[in-house]
PDB file of C-alpha atoms in Angstrom:
ATOM      1  CA  MET A   1     -33.252 -41.062 166.642  1.00  0.00           C
ATOM      2  CA  ASP A   2     -32.634 -38.527 163.565  1.00  0.00           C
ATOM      3  CA  VAL A   3     -33.526 -40.106 160.340  1.00  0.00           C
ATOM      4  CA  HIS A   4     -31.432 -38.610 157.218  1.00  0.00           C
ATOM      5  CA  SER A   5     -32.169 -39.460 153.416  1.00  0.00           C
ATOM      6  CA  GLY A   6     -30.500 -39.235 150.034  1.00  0.00           C
ATOM      7  CA  PHE A   7     -27.236 -40.933 150.907  1.00  0.00           C
ATOM      8  CA  ILE A   8     -27.663 -43.826 148.080  1.00  0.00           C
ATOM      9  CA  GLY A   9     -24.172 -44.527 147.785  1.00  0.00           C
ATOM     10  CA  ALA A  10     -22.544 -43.402 149.837  1.00  0.00           C
ATOM     11  CA  THR A  11     -19.420 -45.240 151.336  1.00  0.00           C
ATOM     12  CA  GLU A  12     -18.396 -45.694 155.060  1.00  0.00           C
ATOM     13  CA  ASP A  13     -15.124 -43.429 154.549  1.00  0.00           C
ATOM     14  CA  GLN A  14     -17.729 -40.043 153.414  1.00  0.00           C
ATOM     15  CA  LEU A  15     -20.189 -41.547 156.482  1.00  0.00           C
ATOM     16  CA  ARG A  16     -17.480 -41.547 158.657  1.00  0.00           C
ATOM     17  CA  ALA A  17     -16.288 -37.889 157.821  1.00  0.00           C
ATOM     18  CA  ALA A  18     -19.838 -36.492 158.173  1.00  0.00           C
ATOM     19  CA  HIS A  19     -20.131 -37.791 161.224  1.00  0.00           C
ATOM     20  CA  GLU A  20     -16.530 -36.474 162.523  1.00  0.00           C
ATOM     21  CA  ARG A  21     -17.863 -33.421 161.207  1.00  0.00           C
ATOM     22  CA  ASP A  22     -21.117 -33.656 163.971  1.00  0.00           C
ATOM     23  CA  LEU A  23     -18.268 -34.971 166.814  1.00  0.00           C
ATOM     24  CA  ALA A  24     -16.056 -31.908 166.467  1.00  0.00           C
ATOM     25  CA  ILE A  25     -19.110 -28.961 166.300  1.00  0.00           C
ATOM     26  CA  GLU A  26     -21.691 -31.053 169.345  1.00  0.00           C
ATOM     27  CA  ALA A  27     -20.734 -29.642 172.485  1.00  0.00           C
ATOM     28  CA  ALA A  28     -21.804 -26.131 171.727  1.00  0.00           C
ATOM     29  CA  GLU A  29     -25.207 -27.916 171.907  1.00  0.00           C
ATOM     30  CA  GLY A  30     -24.410 -30.085 175.131  1.00  0.00           C
ATOM     31  CA  ALA A  31     -24.994 -33.042 172.567  1.00  0.00           C
ATOM     32  CA  HIS A  32     -23.330 -36.451 171.266  1.00  0.00           C
ATOM     33  CA  VAL A  33     -24.099 -38.321 168.511  1.00  0.00           C
ATOM     34  CA  GLU A  34     -23.512 -41.181 169.309  1.00  0.00           C
ATOM     35  CA  ARG A  35     -23.591 -44.120 166.653  1.00  0.00           C
ATOM     36  CA  ALA A  36     -24.937 -44.026 163.242  1.00  0.00           C
ATOM     37  CA  TRP A  37     -25.511 -46.167 160.682  1.00  0.00           C
ATOM     38  CA  LEU A  38     -26.120 -45.881 156.867  1.00  0.00           C
ATOM     39  CA  ASP A  39     -28.179 -47.929 154.378  1.00  0.00           C
ATOM     40  CA  PRO A  40     -26.398 -47.445 151.077  1.00  0.00           C
ATOM     41  CA  ASP A  41     -29.462 -49.449 149.029  1.00  0.00           C
ATOM     42  CA  SER A  42     -32.174 -46.943 150.116  1.00  0.00           C
ATOM     43  CA  GLY A  43     -29.842 -43.882 151.175  1.00  0.00           C
ATOM     44  CA  LYS A  44     -31.649 -44.117 154.800  1.00  0.00           C
ATOM     45  CA  VAL A  45     -28.710 -43.197 157.429  1.00  0.00           C
ATOM     46  CA  PHE A  46     -30.252 -43.465 161.511  1.00  0.00           C
ATOM     47  CA  CYS A  47     -28.333 -41.152 164.038  1.00  0.00           C
ATOM     48  CA  LEU A  48     -28.514 -41.874 167.979  1.00  0.00           C
ATOM     49  CA  SER A  49     -27.603 -39.376 169.744  1.00  0.00           C
ATOM     50  CA  SER A  50     -28.416 -38.003 173.225  1.00  0.00           C
ATOM     51  CA  GLY A  51     -28.500 -34.470 174.165  1.00  0.00           C
ATOM     52  CA  PRO A  52     -30.626 -31.735 176.184  1.00  0.00           C
ATOM     53  CA  SER A  53     -33.117 -31.612 173.308  1.00  0.00           C
ATOM     54  CA  LYS A  54     -33.918 -32.623 169.744  1.00  0.00           C
ATOM     55  CA  GLU A  55     -33.636 -29.609 168.315  1.00  0.00           C
ATOM     56  CA  ALA A  56     -30.429 -29.208 170.248  1.00  0.00           C
ATOM     57  CA  VAL A  57     -29.166 -32.834 168.190  1.00  0.00           C
ATOM     58  CA  LEU A  58     -31.048 -30.924 164.703  1.00  0.00           C
ATOM     59  CA  ARG A  59     -28.920 -28.167 165.025  1.00  0.00           C
ATOM     60  CA  VAL A  60     -25.926 -29.801 165.347  1.00  0.00           C
ATOM     61  CA  HIS A  61     -26.527 -31.991 162.396  1.00  0.00           C
ATOM     62  CA  GLU A  62     -27.233 -29.016 160.350  1.00  0.00           C
ATOM     63  CA  LYS A  63     -23.814 -26.691 161.110  1.00  0.00           C
ATOM     64  CA  ALA A  64     -22.598 -30.169 159.869  1.00  0.00           C
ATOM     65  CA  GLY A  65     -23.805 -29.502 157.233  1.00  0.00           C
ATOM     66  CA  HIS A  66     -26.304 -32.234 156.457  1.00  0.00           C
ATOM     67  CA  PRO A  67     -29.446 -31.308 158.336  1.00  0.00           C
ATOM     68  CA  THR A  68     -32.838 -33.286 158.396  1.00  0.00           C
ATOM     69  CA  THR A  69     -36.220 -32.957 159.817  1.00  0.00           C
ATOM     70  CA  GLU A  70     -36.909 -36.100 161.362  1.00  0.00           C
ATOM     71  CA  SER A  71     -36.021 -36.843 164.754  1.00  0.00           C
ATOM     72  CA  TYR A  72     -37.542 -38.648 167.082  1.00  0.00           C
ATOM     73  CA  GLU A  73     -37.142 -38.617 171.064  1.00  0.00           C
ATOM     74  CA  LEU A  74     -36.913 -42.800 172.326  1.00  0.00           C
ATOM     75  CA  PRO A  75     -37.252 -42.211 176.264  1.00  0.00           C
ATOM     76  CA  VAL A  76     -37.768 -45.685 176.820  1.00  0.00           C
ATOM     77  CA  GLU A  77     -35.511 -48.247 175.422  1.00  0.00           C
ATOM     78  CA  VAL A  78     -35.363 -51.830 176.223  1.00  0.00           C
ATOM     79  CA  GLU A  79     -33.026 -54.820 175.527  1.00  0.00           C
TER      80      GLU A  79
ATOM     81  CA  MET B   1     -32.888 -51.171 161.498  1.00  0.00           C
ATOM     82  CA  ASP B   2     -36.497 -52.040 161.563  1.00  0.00           C
ATOM     83  CA  VAL B   3     -39.126 -49.033 162.322  1.00  0.00           C
ATOM     84  CA  HIS B   4     -42.460 -49.746 163.374  1.00  0.00           C
ATOM     85  CA  SER B   5     -45.628 -47.416 164.133  1.00  0.00           C
ATOM     86  CA  GLY B   6     -48.539 -46.846 165.788  1.00  0.00           C
ATOM     87  CA  PHE B   7     -47.368 -47.477 168.430  1.00  0.00           C
ATOM     88  CA  ILE B   8     -48.997 -43.827 170.623  1.00  0.00           C
ATOM     89  CA  GLY B   9     -49.164 -44.240 174.337  1.00  0.00           C
ATOM     90  CA  ALA B  10     -47.254 -47.474 173.719  1.00  0.00           C
ATOM     91  CA  THR B  11     -45.510 -47.784 177.756  1.00  0.00           C
ATOM     92  CA  GLU B  12     -42.011 -49.336 178.843  1.00  0.00           C
ATOM     93  CA  ASP B  13     -43.819 -52.178 179.537  1.00  0.00           C
ATOM     94  CA  GLN B  14     -46.023 -53.042 176.533  1.00  0.00           C
ATOM     95  CA  LEU B  15     -42.819 -52.253 174.635  1.00  0.00           C
ATOM     96  CA  ARG B  16     -40.587 -54.841 176.850  1.00  0.00           C
ATOM     97  CA  ALA B  17     -43.342 -57.547 176.316  1.00  0.00           C
ATOM     98  CA  ALA B  18     -43.685 -57.086 172.574  1.00  0.00           C
ATOM     99  CA  HIS B  19     -39.301 -57.282 172.734  1.00  0.00           C
ATOM    100  CA  GLU B  20     -39.773 -60.284 174.927  1.00  0.00           C
ATOM    101  CA  ARG B  21     -41.649 -61.821 172.691  1.00  0.00           C
ATOM    102  CA  ASP B  22     -39.504 -60.938 169.933  1.00  0.00           C
ATOM    103  CA  LEU B  23     -36.787 -63.290 171.993  1.00  0.00           C
ATOM    104  CA  ALA B  24     -38.778 -65.903 172.513  1.00  0.00           C
ATOM    105  CA  ILE B  25     -39.466 -66.695 169.067  1.00  0.00           C
ATOM    106  CA  GLU B  26     -36.339 -65.398 166.871  1.00  0.00           C
ATOM    107  CA  ALA B  27     -33.927 -68.375 167.429  1.00  0.00           C
ATOM    108  CA  ALA B  28     -35.739 -70.159 164.996  1.00  0.00           C
ATOM    109  CA  GLU B  29     -35.003 -67.543 162.602  1.00  0.00           C
ATOM    110  CA  GLY B  30     -31.899 -67.851 163.407  1.00  0.00           C
ATOM    111  CA  ALA B  31     -31.921 -63.434 164.539  1.00  0.00           C
ATOM    112  CA  HIS B  32     -31.134 -61.372 167.312  1.00  0.00           C
ATOM    113  CA  VAL B  33     -33.449 -58.673 168.272  1.00  0.00           C
ATOM    114  CA  GLU B  34     -30.584 -56.340 170.546  1.00  0.00           C
ATOM    115  CA  ARG B  35     -32.336 -52.751 171.376  1.00  0.00           C
ATOM    116  CA  ALA B  36     -35.401 -51.759 170.946  1.00  0.00           C
ATOM    117  CA  TRP B  37     -36.597 -47.946 171.292  1.00  0.00           C
ATOM    118  CA  LEU B  38     -39.942 -46.019 171.845  1.00  0.00           C
ATOM    119  CA  ASP B  39     -41.191 -42.502 170.849  1.00  0.00           C
ATOM    120  CA  PRO B  40     -44.866 -42.893 172.472  1.00  0.00           C
ATOM    121  CA  ASP B  41     -45.691 -39.171 171.355  1.00  0.00           C
ATOM    122  CA  SER B  42     -44.907 -40.224 167.343  1.00  0.00           C
ATOM    123  CA  GLY B  43     -46.280 -44.042 168.209  1.00  0.00           C
ATOM    124  CA  LYS B  44     -42.578 -44.777 166.140  1.00  0.00           C
ATOM    125  CA  VAL B  45     -40.698 -48.007 167.567  1.00  0.00           C
ATOM    126  CA  PHE B  46     -36.723 -48.325 166.213  1.00  0.00           C
ATOM    127  CA  CYS B  47     -35.248 -52.349 166.679  1.00  0.00           C
ATOM    128  CA  LEU B  48     -31.429 -52.915 165.769  1.00  0.00           C
ATOM    129  CA  SER B  49     -31.578 -56.194 165.269  1.00  0.00           C
ATOM    130  CA  SER B  50     -29.116 -58.813 163.378  1.00  0.00           C
ATOM    131  CA  GLY B  51     -29.765 -61.864 161.267  1.00  0.00           C
ATOM    132  CA  PRO B  52     -28.972 -63.888 158.561  1.00  0.00           C
ATOM    133  CA  SER B  53     -31.317 -61.200 156.174  1.00  0.00           C
ATOM    134  CA  LYS B  54     -34.113 -58.520 156.648  1.00  0.00           C
ATOM    135  CA  GLU B  55     -36.857 -60.911 155.687  1.00  0.00           C
ATOM    136  CA  ALA B  56     -35.688 -63.683 158.668  1.00  0.00           C
ATOM    137  CA  VAL B  57     -35.943 -60.511 161.453  1.00  0.00           C
ATOM    138  CA  LEU B  58     -39.357 -59.190 159.472  1.00  0.00           C
ATOM    139  CA  ARG B  59     -40.621 -62.674 160.530  1.00  0.00           C
ATOM    140  CA  VAL B  60     -39.772 -62.786 163.535  1.00  0.00           C
ATOM    141  CA  HIS B  61     -41.725 -59.199 164.278  1.00  0.00           C
ATOM    142  CA  GLU B  62     -44.311 -61.259 162.086  1.00  0.00           C
ATOM    143  CA  LYS B  63     -44.815 -64.184 164.235  1.00  0.00           C
ATOM    144  CA  ALA B  64     -44.780 -62.265 167.852  1.00  0.00           C
ATOM    145  CA  GLY B  65     -47.638 -59.984 166.394  1.00  0.00           C
ATOM    146  CA  HIS B  66     -46.172 -56.724 165.241  1.00  0.00           C
ATOM    147  CA  PRO B  67     -45.280 -56.624 161.615  1.00  0.00           C
ATOM    148  CA  THR B  68     -43.852 -53.897 160.111  1.00  0.00           C
ATOM    149  CA  THR B  69     -42.354 -53.706 156.047  1.00  0.00           C
ATOM    150  CA  GLU B  70     -40.469 -50.482 157.396  1.00  0.00           C
ATOM    151  CA  SER B  71     -36.460 -52.683 157.164  1.00  0.00           C
ATOM    152  CA  TYR B  72     -32.976 -51.049 156.597  1.00  0.00           C
ATOM    153  CA  GLU B  73     -29.712 -53.353 156.308  1.00  0.00           C
ATOM    154  CA  LEU B  74     -27.292 -51.739 157.595  1.00  0.00           C
ATOM    155  CA  PRO B  75     -24.086 -52.753 156.792  1.00  0.00           C
ATOM    156  CA  VAL B  76     -22.276 -49.567 157.378  1.00  0.00           C
ATOM    157  CA  GLU B  77     -21.511 -47.998 161.589  1.00  0.00           C
ATOM    158  CA  VAL B  78     -19.380 -45.678 162.736  1.00  0.00           C
ATOM    159  CA  GLU B  79     -18.784 -45.020 166.016  1.00  0.00           C
TER     160      GLU B  79
END
């Protein structure tokens, strides 16, 4: 899970465009950004991704133009 | 999305037990905690929930014994 800040007032179209930039380049890192959620009031975006490492996913975000340093590996999941 | 801290070293069994306490009481708030992910290194837990309000979900977590104040409404989602 990657957390991005500063997206206050962002729209669904803007989130989709950012996500599509990830999707366009993620294969080079062997990663996949699965879902992204936006809170336009706080400007937070949460991205759920899979890949070989946290660093690989962060490189995707950086190359796509929306770098972050806040990332968490989540080896445990329950439903 | 609710973010919990302090779960450093927590196990899958502990996350599952906490999640089941949510599930047992969430109906009273009309909420549902869908998924929870744990990073045992940083101690962060992310909970994806649905419900009538952020406050309703936070009440579920509080009554279940794992309160947090960090919660984000996520009206925008892309896949």
